Amino acid sequence: MMTFELDYASDEEQAEHTPLERVLRTNRAARHVTSEPTKEYSLETQWMIAVRDQRDKDAYLQLFDHFAPRLKGYLMKSGMSDAQAEDIVQDAMLSVWRKAHLFDPHRAAVSSWVYQIAKNRQIDVIRKERRPVPEELRQPEETDEDASQIVGLEQELGKLRDALQTLSPDQRQMIEHAYLGELSHKDIQEKTGLPLGTIKSRIRLGLTRLRHELKGLNRS
Amino acid sequence: MTSIAHHIPDHLLQAYVAGSLNYSMDMVIAAHVSMCDECRSRLAAHECAGGAVLEETRSVGVSGSMRANVLEALDAPCSTRAPRRASGVFPAPVMEALSGQPPKWQKMGAGVRQSVLHADKAGSVRLLYIPGGQAVPDHGHHGLELTLVLQGAFADEGGRFGVGDVEVADDSVEHTPIAEMGPACICLAATEGSLKFNALIPRLLQPFLRI
Ligand SMILES: [Zn+2]
């Protein structure tokens, strides 16, 4: 097999790799050696980091197959037709690939990042104009991955999901409606029965972590 | 940066994340979050909750052709303009609405100026320029109203609002905000509902705070 001699000679398993894999591995080595996805991370986070750092299409396919059907289900639940939902899923999933460099696992779980991309796209389509979004934080040039921060965020998210599971069906439905965008801000405020107690305390715990992280990011 | 005392209430952050507000409210919230790390992390927490709901949602299979389209598009070149950054006192979402140009001010009398960024039947959002000591014009609201200070400060029954602070008001509260003496106060103000657009009440024409 014809190959270019790329700088991967230290890799003892090279013989088994396809040319594409070699290129990917070389890119990875060239980029951050330190950002080898940790096994402690959820699969979604590992895939997303591989997409971001290595433009790994296999990992992207895994993400696609995980999120696209959920997004479609979510969008149809919020009242969109099959065709409308597919269009938005297509755009959103493409954005996941194109905006991957903005993904920061210290500040967002993959599911929340994908949720917001799809939500913004859905609103743009409905309103036929770009929705105002906050300015992106500037990513530090050299990202040192803080595994404990990332794992901590994922654990918080796990607890949040557990908290959602323990709600009564009515309460869960209320939360779903709220995040589907089916409640007005007045509804959200007035539904005093909104079972946000547990959720909120979970969110707050998560916040402390996020806030700490944000303070560390130097803007401008 | 001065410390921010008045933030976006939680139910509005949640509504922003869920997409149940209108363009004008979205603008003020996006602008405040661009200036406020606290609200940025609270927003992120709501996005986490949204993501958790998404994870629990029942899947609906996507078509093979769509999946193929996406895969094919991965290598296609895409030219997306980089989002605009904040400039001067104007946060990034405002610069976006201004297309990167300085605001086109419209004189309202008594040195007060406005620049309408967006108006539709759901609401409107504008920049207001109020010389120190003048009253902030009443935008004739009859619903939710959000006012974010970008420069200077104003004060009213609800307290003092400096750079980054947001005042949340509705028609149940009577406010008479007055710009602090000193540099002009510049605000980003969003109102809900179809407006009596030009019905800015001319109370600003009366001199306030003659010291
Ligand atoms: Zn805030």
Coordinates of C-alpha atoms and ligand atoms in Angstrom, one line a residue:
Chain A
M1 CA 0.0 0.0 0.0
M2 CA 1.3 3.5 -0.9
T3 CA 1.5 5.8 2.0
F4 CA 3.1 9.1 2.8
E5 CA 5.5 9.1 5.6
L6 CA 3.6 11.1 8.2
D7 CA 4.9 11.8 11.6
Y8 CA 3.3 8.9 13.4
A9 CA 6.2 6.6 13.5
S10 CA 6.0 6.2 17.3
D11 CA 2.7 4.5 16.9
E12 CA 3.3 0.8 17.0
E13 CA -0.1 -0.1 15.7
Q14 CA 0.3 1.8 12.5
A15 CA 0.2 -1.2 10.3
E16 CA -3.4 -1.8 11.0
H17 CA -4.7 1.6 10.2
T18 CA -6.4 2.7 7.0
P19 CA -4.9 5.8 5.3
L20 CA -7.9 7.9 6.7
E21 CA -7.2 6.7 10.2
R22 CA -3.6 7.6 9.9
V23 CA -4.4 11.1 8.8
L24 CA -6.8 11.4 11.8
R25 CA -4.2 10.1 14.2
T26 CA -1.7 12.4 12.8
N27 CA -4.0 15.4 13.2
R28 CA -4.7 14.4 16.7
A29 CA -1.0 14.2 17.5
A30 CA -0.5 17.6 15.9
R31 CA -3.3 19.2 17.8
H32 CA -3.5 18.5 21.5
V33 CA -1.7 15.5 22.8
T34 CA -3.3 16.1 26.2
S35 CA -6.9 15.9 25.0
E36 CA -7.1 12.2 24.5
P37 CA -10.7 11.6 25.5
T38 CA -10.8 10.1 28.9
K39 CA -12.7 6.9 29.4
E40 CA -14.5 8.4 32.4
Y41 CA -16.4 10.7 30.1
S42 CA -19.8 9.7 28.7
L43 CA -19.7 8.2 25.2
E44 CA -21.4 11.4 23.8
T45 CA -18.7 13.6 25.2
Q46 CA -15.9 11.3 23.9
W47 CA -17.6 11.4 20.4
M48 CA -18.0 15.1 20.5
I49 CA -14.3 15.7 21.5
A50 CA -13.2 13.4 18.7
V51 CA -15.3 15.4 16.3
R52 CA -14.0 18.6 17.6
D53 CA -10.3 17.7 17.7
Q54 CA -9.9 15.1 15.0
R55 CA -12.9 15.8 12.7
D56 CA -13.7 12.1 13.3
K57 CA -16.6 11.1 11.1
D58 CA -17.2 7.8 12.8
A59 CA -17.7 9.6 16.0
Y60 CA -19.9 12.1 14.2
L61 CA -22.1 9.2 12.9
Q62 CA -22.4 7.9 16.5
L63 CA -23.6 11.4 17.6
F64 CA -25.9 11.6 14.6
D65 CA -27.5 8.3 15.3
H66 CA -27.9 9.1 19.0
F67 CA -29.3 12.7 18.7
A68 CA -31.0 13.0 15.3
P69 CA -34.0 10.7 16.2
R70 CA -34.4 12.3 19.6
L71 CA -34.3 15.7 18.1
K72 CA -36.9 14.7 15.6
G73 CA -39.1 13.2 18.3
Y74 CA -38.7 16.3 20.3
L75 CA -39.5 18.7 17.4
M76 CA -42.6 16.7 16.4
K77 CA -43.8 16.7 20.0
S78 CA -43.6 20.4 19.9
G79 CA -46.1 20.4 17.0
M80 CA -43.9 20.3 13.9
S81 CA -44.6 18.1 10.9
D82 CA -42.4 15.2 10.0
A83 CA -40.9 17.2 7.1
Q84 CA -40.3 20.4 9.1
A85 CA -38.7 18.4 11.9
E86 CA -36.4 16.6 9.4
D87 CA -35.3 20.0 8.0
I88 CA -34.4 21.3 11.4
V89 CA -32.7 18.1 12.4
Q90 CA -30.6 18.2 9.3
D91 CA -29.5 21.9 9.8
A92 CA -28.9 21.4 13.5
M93 CA -26.8 18.2 13.1
L94 CA -24.8 19.9 10.4
S95 CA -24.2 22.8 12.8
V96 CA -22.9 20.3 15.4
W97 CA -20.2 19.4 12.9
R98 CA -19.4 22.9 11.8
K99 CA -19.5 24.5 15.2
A100 CA -17.7 21.7 16.9
H101 CA -14.8 24.0 17.7
L102 CA -17.1 25.9 20.0
F103 CA -18.0 22.9 22.1
D104 CA -16.5 23.2 25.6
P105 CA -17.2 20.1 27.8
H106 CA -16.3 22.1 30.9
R107 CA -19.3 24.3 30.4
A108 CA -21.9 22.2 28.6
A109 CA -23.0 18.6 28.2
V110 CA -23.3 17.5 24.6
S111 CA -27.1 17.0 25.1
S112 CA -27.5 20.6 26.3
W113 CA -25.3 22.0 23.5
V114 CA -27.2 20.0 20.8
Y115 CA -30.5 21.0 22.4
Q116 CA -29.7 24.7 22.2
I117 CA -28.4 24.5 18.6
A118 CA -31.6 22.8 17.5
K119 CA -33.8 25.2 19.6
N120 CA -32.2 28.2 18.0
R121 CA -32.5 26.8 14.5
Q122 CA -36.2 25.9 15.2
I123 CA -36.9 29.5 16.3
D124 CA -35.0 31.0 13.3
V125 CA -37.2 28.9 11.0
I126 CA -40.4 29.9 12.7
R127 CA -39.5 33.5 12.9
K128 CA -37.8 33.6 9.6
E129 CA -34.9 35.6 11.1
R130 CA -31.9 35.1 13.2
R131 CA -32.6 34.8 16.9
P132 CA -30.5 37.1 19.2
V133 CA -28.0 34.9 21.0
P134 CA -25.4 35.8 23.6
E135 CA -21.8 36.5 22.5
E136 CA -19.7 33.3 22.5
L137 CA -17.0 33.3 25.1
R138 CA -13.6 33.3 23.6
Q139 CA -12.0 30.0 23.9
P140 CA -8.6 30.1 25.5
E141 CA -5.9 29.4 23.0
E142 CA -4.4 26.5 24.9
T143 CA -7.1 24.3 26.4
D144 CA -5.9 22.3 29.3
E145 CA -8.6 19.7 29.8
D146 CA -9.7 19.5 33.4
A147 CA -11.1 16.0 33.6
S148 CA -12.5 16.4 37.1
Q149 CA -14.5 19.5 36.0
I150 CA -15.9 17.6 33.0
V151 CA -16.7 14.5 35.0
G152 CA -18.3 16.6 37.7
L153 CA -20.6 18.4 35.2
E154 CA -21.6 15.0 33.8
Q155 CA -22.4 13.7 37.3
E156 CA -24.5 16.8 38.0
L157 CA -26.4 16.1 34.8
G158 CA -26.9 12.5 35.8
K159 CA -28.4 13.6 39.1
L160 CA -30.6 16.1 37.2
R161 CA -31.9 13.3 35.1
D162 CA -32.5 11.1 38.1
A163 CA -34.4 14.0 39.7
L164 CA -36.5 14.2 36.5
Q165 CA -37.2 10.4 36.8
T166 CA -38.5 10.7 40.3
L167 CA -41.2 13.3 39.4
S168 CA -44.8 12.3 39.1
P169 CA -46.0 11.9 35.5
D170 CA -47.8 15.2 35.7
Q171 CA -44.9 17.0 37.0
R172 CA -42.6 15.6 34.4
Q173 CA -45.0 16.6 31.7
M174 CA -44.9 20.1 33.1
I175 CA -41.1 20.3 32.8
E176 CA -41.3 18.8 29.3
H177 CA -43.8 21.4 28.3
A178 CA -41.7 24.2 29.7
Y179 CA -38.5 23.1 27.8
L180 CA -40.5 22.3 24.7
G181 CA -41.4 26.0 24.7
E182 CA -45.1 25.4 25.2
L183 CA -45.5 27.5 28.3
S184 CA -45.4 31.3 28.2
H185 CA -43.1 33.1 30.6
K186 CA -46.3 34.0 32.6
D187 CA -47.2 30.3 32.8
I188 CA -43.8 29.4 34.0
Q189 CA -43.9 32.1 36.6
E190 CA -47.5 31.4 37.7
K191 CA -47.4 27.6 37.8
T192 CA -46.5 27.6 41.4
G193 CA -47.0 23.9 41.4
L194 CA -44.1 23.7 38.9
P195 CA -42.0 21.0 40.5
L196 CA -38.8 22.9 40.0
G197 CA -37.8 22.5 43.6
T198 CA -35.5 19.5 43.1
I199 CA -34.6 20.5 39.6
K200 CA -33.7 24.0 40.8
S201 CA -31.5 22.8 43.5
R202 CA -29.8 20.5 41.1
I203 CA -29.4 23.3 38.6
R204 CA -28.0 25.5 41.4
L205 CA -25.4 22.9 42.2
G206 CA -24.5 22.7 38.6
L207 CA -24.3 26.5 38.5
T208 CA -21.7 26.8 41.1
R209 CA -19.5 24.6 39.0
L210 CA -20.3 26.5 35.8
R211 CA -19.8 29.8 37.4
H212 CA -16.5 28.8 38.8
E213 CA -15.5 27.7 35.3
L214 CA -16.7 30.9 33.7
K215 CA -14.7 33.0 36.1
G216 CA -11.6 31.3 34.9
L217 CA -12.2 32.2 31.3
N218 CA -10.6 35.5 30.5
R219 CA -12.7 37.5 28.1
S220 CA -11.6 40.1 25.6
Chain B
M1 CA -16.7 46.0 34.9
T2 CA -19.1 47.4 37.5
S3 CA -20.9 44.7 39.5
I4 CA -24.4 43.9 38.3
A5 CA -27.1 44.0 40.9
H6 CA -30.3 43.4 38.9
H7 CA -30.3 40.2 36.9
I8 CA -32.7 38.3 34.6
P9 CA -35.3 36.5 36.7
D10 CA -35.2 32.7 36.5
H11 CA -38.5 32.2 34.8
L12 CA -37.4 34.5 31.9
L13 CA -34.1 32.6 31.5
Q14 CA -36.0 29.4 31.4
A15 CA -38.4 30.9 28.8
Y16 CA -35.5 32.1 26.7
V17 CA -33.9 28.7 26.7
A18 CA -37.2 27.1 25.7
G19 CA -37.7 29.7 23.0
S20 CA -41.1 30.9 24.3
L21 CA -40.3 34.7 24.3
N22 CA -40.3 37.0 21.4
Y23 CA -37.4 38.5 19.4
S24 CA -37.3 41.7 21.4
M25 CA -37.2 40.0 24.8
D26 CA -34.6 37.5 23.4
M27 CA -32.5 40.5 22.4
V28 CA -32.4 42.0 25.9
I29 CA -31.7 38.7 27.5
A30 CA -29.0 37.8 25.0
A31 CA -27.4 41.2 25.6
H32 CA -27.5 40.9 29.4
V33 CA -26.1 37.4 29.3
S34 CA -23.3 38.6 27.1
M35 CA -22.3 41.0 29.9
C36 CA -23.1 38.8 32.9
D37 CA -21.3 35.6 33.9
E38 CA -23.8 34.8 36.6
C39 CA -26.8 34.8 34.2
R40 CA -24.6 33.0 31.6
S41 CA -24.2 30.1 34.0
R42 CA -27.8 30.1 35.1
L43 CA -28.7 30.0 31.4
A44 CA -26.3 27.1 30.9
A45 CA -28.0 25.3 33.8
H46 CA -31.4 25.6 32.1
E47 CA -29.8 24.4 28.8
C48 CA -28.7 21.3 30.8
A49 CA -32.3 20.7 31.9
G50 CA -33.4 21.2 28.3
G51 CA -30.8 18.7 27.2
A52 CA -31.9 16.2 29.9
V53 CA -35.5 16.5 28.6
L54 CA -34.2 15.9 25.0
E55 CA -32.4 12.8 26.2
E56 CA -35.6 11.4 27.6
T57 CA -37.6 12.1 24.5
R58 CA -39.0 9.2 22.5
S59 CA -37.0 8.8 19.3
V60 CA -38.6 9.1 15.9
G61 CA -36.6 7.5 13.1
V62 CA -35.0 9.9 10.5
S63 CA -35.0 9.2 6.8
G64 CA -32.0 7.6 5.2
S65 CA -31.9 10.3 2.6
M66 CA -31.6 13.0 5.2
R67 CA -28.8 11.1 6.9
A68 CA -27.0 10.7 3.6
N69 CA -27.5 14.4 2.8
V70 CA -25.9 15.4 6.1
L71 CA -22.9 13.1 5.6
E72 CA -22.4 14.4 2.1
A73 CA -22.5 18.0 3.3
L74 CA -19.8 17.4 5.9
D75 CA -17.0 18.0 3.4
A76 CA -18.7 20.8 1.6
P77 CA -17.2 24.2 2.1
C78 CA -19.4 26.5 4.2
S79 CA -19.0 30.2 4.4
T80 CA -20.5 31.5 7.6
R81 CA -19.8 35.0 8.7
A82 CA -18.2 35.2 12.1
P83 CA -20.6 36.6 14.6
R84 CA -20.2 40.3 15.5
R85 CA -18.4 41.2 18.7
A86 CA -19.3 43.8 21.2
S87 CA -18.3 47.3 20.3
G88 CA -18.2 50.3 22.6
V89 CA -21.1 50.1 24.9
F90 CA -23.1 47.8 22.6
P91 CA -23.1 44.1 23.3
A92 CA -22.7 41.6 20.5
P93 CA -26.4 40.9 19.9
V94 CA -27.0 44.7 19.6
M95 CA -24.1 45.0 17.1
E96 CA -25.7 42.1 15.2
A97 CA -29.0 44.0 15.0
L98 CA -27.2 47.2 14.0
S99 CA -25.3 45.2 11.2
G100 CA -22.1 46.5 12.7
Q101 CA -23.1 50.2 12.1
P102 CA -23.5 52.9 14.7
P103 CA -27.2 53.4 15.7
K104 CA -29.3 55.8 13.6
W105 CA -30.7 58.0 16.3
Q106 CA -34.1 59.7 16.0
K107 CA -34.6 62.8 18.1
M108 CA -37.4 62.7 20.5
G109 CA -37.1 66.1 22.1
A110 CA -35.3 67.3 25.2
G111 CA -32.1 65.7 24.1
V112 CA -33.7 62.2 24.2
R113 CA -33.1 60.0 21.3
Q114 CA -34.2 56.5 20.2
S115 CA -33.2 53.9 17.7
V116 CA -35.7 51.2 17.0
L117 CA -33.8 47.9 16.4
H118 CA -36.8 45.7 15.7
A119 CA -40.6 45.8 15.9
D120 CA -43.2 43.2 15.1
K121 CA -46.6 42.3 16.5
A122 CA -45.1 40.4 19.3
G123 CA -43.1 43.3 20.6
S124 CA -40.4 45.9 19.9
V125 CA -36.9 46.7 21.1
R126 CA -35.0 50.0 20.9
L127 CA -32.0 51.8 22.1
L128 CA -32.7 54.9 24.2
Y129 CA -30.4 57.8 24.8
I130 CA -31.3 59.9 27.8
P131 CA -29.3 62.9 28.9
G132 CA -28.4 63.0 32.6
G133 CA -31.2 64.2 34.7
Q134 CA -33.9 63.5 32.1
A135 CA -36.8 61.1 32.6
V136 CA -36.7 57.9 30.6
P137 CA -39.6 58.0 28.2
D138 CA -42.6 55.8 29.0
H139 CA -42.8 53.5 26.0
G140 CA -46.5 53.0 26.6
H141 CA -46.2 49.4 27.6
H142 CA -49.0 47.1 28.5
G143 CA -47.1 43.9 29.1
L144 CA -43.7 42.8 30.1
E145 CA -40.9 45.4 29.7
L146 CA -37.2 44.8 30.0
T147 CA -34.7 47.7 30.2
L148 CA -31.0 47.0 30.2
V149 CA -28.5 49.8 31.0
L150 CA -25.6 50.0 28.6
Q151 CA -24.1 53.3 29.7
G152 CA -24.7 55.6 32.7
A153 CA -27.5 54.8 35.1
F154 CA -31.1 55.5 36.0
A155 CA -33.1 55.3 39.2
D156 CA -36.7 54.8 40.0
E157 CA -39.0 53.3 42.6
G158 CA -37.3 49.9 41.9
G159 CA -33.8 51.1 42.8
R160 CA -30.7 52.2 41.0
F161 CA -29.8 50.6 37.7
G162 CA -26.2 50.9 36.4
V163 CA -24.4 49.3 33.5
G164 CA -25.5 45.7 33.0
D165 CA -28.5 46.0 35.3
V166 CA -31.9 44.9 33.9
E167 CA -35.2 46.3 35.2
V168 CA -38.2 44.0 34.7
A169 CA -41.5 45.8 34.8
D170 CA -45.1 45.2 33.8
D171 CA -48.1 47.3 33.6
S172 CA -49.0 46.7 37.2
V173 CA -46.1 48.9 38.3
E174 CA -45.9 52.6 37.8
H175 CA -42.3 53.6 37.3
T176 CA -40.7 57.0 36.7
P177 CA -37.1 56.2 35.8
I178 CA -34.8 59.2 35.7
A179 CA -31.3 59.2 34.2
E180 CA -28.6 60.0 36.7
M181 CA -26.8 63.3 36.4
G182 CA -23.6 62.9 34.5
P183 CA -23.0 61.1 31.2
A184 CA -26.1 60.2 29.2
C185 CA -27.8 57.0 30.0
I186 CA -28.1 54.5 27.1
C187 CA -30.5 51.7 27.5
L188 CA -31.8 48.7 25.5
A189 CA -35.5 48.5 26.1
A190 CA -37.9 45.8 25.0
T191 CA -41.7 45.9 25.3
E192 CA -44.2 43.2 24.7
G193 CA -47.3 43.3 22.6
S194 CA -48.1 45.3 19.5
L195 CA -47.2 48.8 20.4
K196 CA -48.8 52.0 20.3
F197 CA -45.5 52.5 18.6
N198 CA -45.2 56.2 18.5
A199 CA -47.0 56.9 21.7
L200 CA -44.0 57.8 23.6
I201 CA -45.5 59.8 26.4
P202 CA -44.1 63.3 26.3
R203 CA -43.4 63.5 30.0
L204 CA -39.8 63.7 29.1
L205 CA -40.5 67.1 27.7
Q206 CA -40.9 68.4 31.2
P207 CA -37.6 69.2 32.9
F208 CA -36.9 66.9 35.7
L209 CA -34.5 67.2 38.5
R210 CA -33.6 70.8 38.2
I211 CA -31.0 71.0 40.8
Ligands
ZN1 ZN -27.2 38.7 35.3

